[in-house]
């Protein structure tokens, strides 16, 4: 006798129906709308880590400066070896709808990677019903974003 391998049409339809039910249950559990503050916090933490790595690699103080007044709307990275200080890259804008406050406007990293002479700092971002925080550890310069 000859054996036939493969799936019947009923088996394929049954699998598609089961997958559809699973997707109908799973997709509403994902919250795609309220991630702007966290995305901004992650980008800001990445830029703080980049600033720290520049300071370590070049052996020169570098700093990230938030816009002049709170709530902050933009920030830029600077090299403090020249007078006046040289901006590295473009000025980044914090998206509208995200309120940004910080413990200090300047996060300066030395050649060892320490930030603000060992003083911890935080940046709080609030937007679209979500709060995210960027924490910078003073002695190590470690920067990370989290949702409290």
CSV table of C-alpha atoms in Angstrom, one decimal:
chain,number,residue,atom,x,y,z
A,1,UNK,CA,0.0,0.0,0.0
A,2,UNK,CA,1.1,3.5,-0.7
A,3,UNK,CA,1.2,6.0,2.2
A,4,UNK,CA,0.4,9.6,1.7
A,5,UNK,CA,2.1,12.2,3.8
A,6,UNK,CA,0.9,15.7,4.3
A,7,UNK,CA,-1.9,17.6,6.0
A,8,UNK,CA,-5.5,17.5,5.2
A,9,UNK,CA,-7.4,20.7,4.5
A,10,UNK,CA,-9.3,20.3,7.8
A,11,UNK,CA,-6.1,20.1,9.8
A,12,UNK,CA,-4.7,23.3,8.2
A,13,UNK,CA,-8.0,25.2,8.9
A,14,UNK,CA,-8.0,24.0,12.5
A,15,UNK,CA,-4.4,25.2,13.0
A,16,UNK,CA,-5.3,28.6,11.5
A,17,UNK,CA,-8.4,28.9,13.8
A,18,UNK,CA,-6.3,28.0,16.9
A,19,UNK,CA,-3.6,30.6,15.9
A,20,UNK,CA,-6.3,33.2,15.3
A,21,UNK,CA,-7.8,32.6,18.8
A,22,UNK,CA,-4.3,32.9,20.4
A,23,UNK,CA,-3.6,36.2,18.5
A,24,UNK,CA,-7.0,37.6,19.5
A,25,UNK,CA,-6.1,36.9,23.2
A,26,UNK,CA,-2.4,38.0,23.0
A,27,UNK,CA,-2.5,41.2,21.0
A,28,UNK,CA,-4.7,43.3,23.3
A,29,UNK,CA,-2.2,42.5,26.2
A,30,UNK,CA,0.5,44.5,24.4
A,31,UNK,CA,0.4,48.2,25.0
A,32,UNK,CA,1.8,49.9,21.9
A,33,UNK,CA,0.6,53.4,22.8
A,34,UNK,CA,2.4,54.4,26.0
A,35,UNK,CA,6.0,53.9,25.2
A,36,UNK,CA,7.2,57.4,24.2
A,37,UNK,CA,8.6,58.3,27.6
A,38,UNK,CA,10.5,55.0,27.9
A,39,UNK,CA,11.8,55.1,24.4
A,40,UNK,CA,13.1,58.6,25.0
A,41,UNK,CA,14.7,57.5,28.3
A,42,UNK,CA,16.5,54.6,26.6
A,43,UNK,CA,17.8,57.0,23.9
A,44,UNK,CA,19.0,59.5,26.6
A,45,UNK,CA,20.7,56.7,28.6
A,46,UNK,CA,22.4,55.5,25.3
A,47,UNK,CA,23.7,59.1,24.8
A,48,UNK,CA,24.9,59.3,28.4
A,49,UNK,CA,26.8,56.0,27.9
A,50,UNK,CA,28.2,57.4,24.6
A,51,UNK,CA,29.4,60.6,26.4
A,52,UNK,CA,31.1,58.5,29.1
A,53,UNK,CA,32.8,56.3,26.5
A,54,UNK,CA,34.1,59.4,24.7
A,55,UNK,CA,35.6,60.7,28.0
A,56,UNK,CA,37.3,57.4,28.7
A,57,UNK,CA,38.6,56.8,25.2
A,58,UNK,CA,39.9,60.3,24.7
A,59,UNK,CA,41.0,60.9,28.2
A,60,UNK,CA,39.2,64.3,28.2
A,61,UNK,CA,36.1,65.5,30.1
A,62,UNK,CA,32.9,65.2,28.1
A,63,UNK,CA,29.5,66.2,29.2
A,64,UNK,CA,25.8,66.0,28.2
A,65,UNK,CA,24.0,69.3,28.7
A,66,UNK,CA,20.2,69.5,28.9
A,67,UNK,CA,18.5,72.7,27.6
A,68,UNK,CA,18.8,75.7,29.8
A,69,UNK,CA,15.6,75.5,31.8
A,70,UNK,CA,13.4,72.8,33.2
A,71,UNK,CA,11.3,71.2,31.8
A,72,UNK,CA,14.1,70.3,29.4
A,73,UNK,CA,13.3,70.1,25.7
A,74,UNK,CA,16.7,69.3,24.1
A,75,UNK,CA,20.2,68.2,24.9
A,76,UNK,CA,23.7,68.0,23.3
A,77,UNK,CA,27.1,66.4,24.0
A,78,UNK,CA,30.2,68.5,24.4
A,79,UNK,CA,34.0,68.1,24.5
A,80,UNK,CA,35.4,70.3,27.2
A,81,UNK,CA,39.0,70.2,26.0
A,82,UNK,CA,38.7,73.4,23.9
A,83,UNK,CA,37.6,76.9,24.7
A,84,UNK,CA,34.7,77.3,23.8
A,85,UNK,CA,33.6,73.8,24.3
A,86,UNK,CA,33.0,71.8,21.1
A,87,UNK,CA,29.6,70.3,20.5
A,88,UNK,CA,29.8,66.7,19.3
A,89,UNK,CA,27.0,65.7,16.9
A,90,UNK,CA,23.7,67.5,16.6
A,91,UNK,CA,21.4,68.8,19.3
A,92,UNK,CA,18.8,66.2,20.1
A,93,UNK,CA,15.2,67.1,20.8
A,94,UNK,CA,13.0,65.6,23.5
A,95,UNK,CA,9.7,64.8,21.8
A,96,UNK,CA,6.7,67.1,22.5
A,97,UNK,CA,4.4,65.5,25.0
A,98,UNK,CA,7.3,64.2,27.1
A,99,UNK,CA,8.0,66.3,30.2
A,100,UNK,CA,11.7,66.1,31.2
A,101,UNK,CA,13.1,67.1,34.6
A,102,UNK,CA,16.5,66.3,36.1
A,103,UNK,CA,18.5,66.6,39.3
A,104,UNK,CA,21.1,68.6,37.3
A,105,UNK,CA,21.3,70.0,33.8
A,106,UNK,CA,24.9,68.9,33.2
A,107,UNK,CA,26.2,65.3,33.4
A,108,UNK,CA,30.0,65.6,33.1
A,109,UNK,CA,32.2,62.5,32.8
A,110,UNK,CA,35.9,62.5,33.5
A,111,UNK,CA,38.6,60.3,32.0
A,112,UNK,CA,37.9,57.5,34.5
A,113,UNK,CA,34.2,57.5,33.6
A,114,UNK,CA,32.9,59.0,36.9
A,115,UNK,CA,30.0,61.4,36.5
A,116,UNK,CA,29.6,64.8,38.3
A,117,UNK,CA,32.4,64.1,40.8
A,118,UNK,CA,30.8,61.0,42.1
A,119,UNK,CA,27.3,62.5,42.7
A,120,UNK,CA,24.4,60.3,41.5
A,121,UNK,CA,21.9,62.0,39.1
A,122,UNK,CA,18.4,61.2,37.7
A,123,UNK,CA,16.4,62.3,34.7
A,124,UNK,CA,12.6,61.8,34.9
A,125,UNK,CA,10.5,61.7,31.8
A,126,UNK,CA,6.7,61.7,31.9
A,127,UNK,CA,4.5,61.4,28.9
A,128,UNK,CA,1.3,59.8,27.7
A,129,UNK,CA,0.5,58.4,31.2
A,130,UNK,CA,3.9,56.8,31.7
A,131,UNK,CA,6.9,57.7,33.8
A,132,UNK,CA,10.4,56.6,33.0
A,133,UNK,CA,13.6,57.4,34.8
A,134,UNK,CA,17.3,57.5,33.7
A,135,UNK,CA,19.6,56.9,36.6
A,136,UNK,CA,23.3,57.9,36.4
A,137,UNK,CA,25.6,56.4,39.1
A,138,UNK,CA,28.1,59.0,40.1
A,139,UNK,CA,31.2,56.9,40.9
A,140,UNK,CA,30.9,54.5,38.0
A,141,UNK,CA,29.1,56.7,35.5
A,142,UNK,CA,26.7,53.8,34.7
A,143,UNK,CA,23.5,55.1,33.0
A,144,UNK,CA,20.4,53.0,32.7
A,145,UNK,CA,16.7,53.6,32.0
A,146,UNK,CA,13.8,52.0,33.9
A,147,UNK,CA,10.1,52.3,34.6
A,148,UNK,CA,9.5,52.8,38.3
